[in-house]
XYZ file of C-alpha atoms in Angstrom:
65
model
C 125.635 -136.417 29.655
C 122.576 -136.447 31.867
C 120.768 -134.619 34.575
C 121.597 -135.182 38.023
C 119.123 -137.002 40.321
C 116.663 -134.294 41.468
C 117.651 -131.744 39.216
C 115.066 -129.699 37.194
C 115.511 -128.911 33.640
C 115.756 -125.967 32.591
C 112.244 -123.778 30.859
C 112.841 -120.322 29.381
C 111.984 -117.538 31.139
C 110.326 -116.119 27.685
C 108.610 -118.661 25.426
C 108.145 -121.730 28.003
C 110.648 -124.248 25.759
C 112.017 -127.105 27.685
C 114.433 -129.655 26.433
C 112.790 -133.043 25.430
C 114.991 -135.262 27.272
C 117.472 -135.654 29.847
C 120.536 -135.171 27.087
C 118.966 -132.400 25.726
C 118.316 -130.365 29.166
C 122.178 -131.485 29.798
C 123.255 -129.535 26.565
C 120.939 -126.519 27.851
C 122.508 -125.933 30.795
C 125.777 -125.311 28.108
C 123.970 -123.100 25.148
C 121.298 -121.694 26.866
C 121.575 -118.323 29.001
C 121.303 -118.226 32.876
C 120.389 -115.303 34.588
C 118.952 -114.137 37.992
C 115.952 -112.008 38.646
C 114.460 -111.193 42.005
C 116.685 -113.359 43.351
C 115.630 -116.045 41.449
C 117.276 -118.191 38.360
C 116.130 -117.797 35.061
C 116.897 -119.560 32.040
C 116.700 -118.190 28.477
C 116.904 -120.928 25.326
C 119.114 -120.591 22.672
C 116.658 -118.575 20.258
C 115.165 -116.254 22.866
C 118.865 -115.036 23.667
C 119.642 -114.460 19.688
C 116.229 -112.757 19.475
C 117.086 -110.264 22.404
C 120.748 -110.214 22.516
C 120.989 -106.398 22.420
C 118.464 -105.905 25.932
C 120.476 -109.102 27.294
C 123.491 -106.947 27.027
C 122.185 -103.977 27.539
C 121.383 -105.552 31.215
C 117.258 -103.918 30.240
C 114.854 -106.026 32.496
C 113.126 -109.074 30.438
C 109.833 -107.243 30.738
C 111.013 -104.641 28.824
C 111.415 -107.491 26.008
């Protein structure tokens, strides 16, 4: 797996993780969470999501987390 030519990788929305590496922002795009807000794409890793699953679902706005 790899990223595309051009393509960003992904940073959470929360805590500021990015993946290391070009395999690791592939597998990102697959376990991490994608959302929008204001129109724009967010991404959420893997232990932000765990760590707020309940507001996640609850559809609360991340500043309310």
């Amino acid at each position: 797996m790899s990223v595309a030519a051009g393509e960003e990788r992904p940073v959470c929305a929360t805590c500021g993780r990015t993946p290391a590496d070009a395999e690791a922002a592939a597998l990102a795009r697959l376990t991490w969470s994608r959302g929008t807000e204001a129109g724009r794409e967010v991404w959420t890793c893997a232990a932000c999501s765990r760590r707020h699953l309940r507001s996640i679902e609850g559809k609360l706005d991340s500043a309310w987390w």
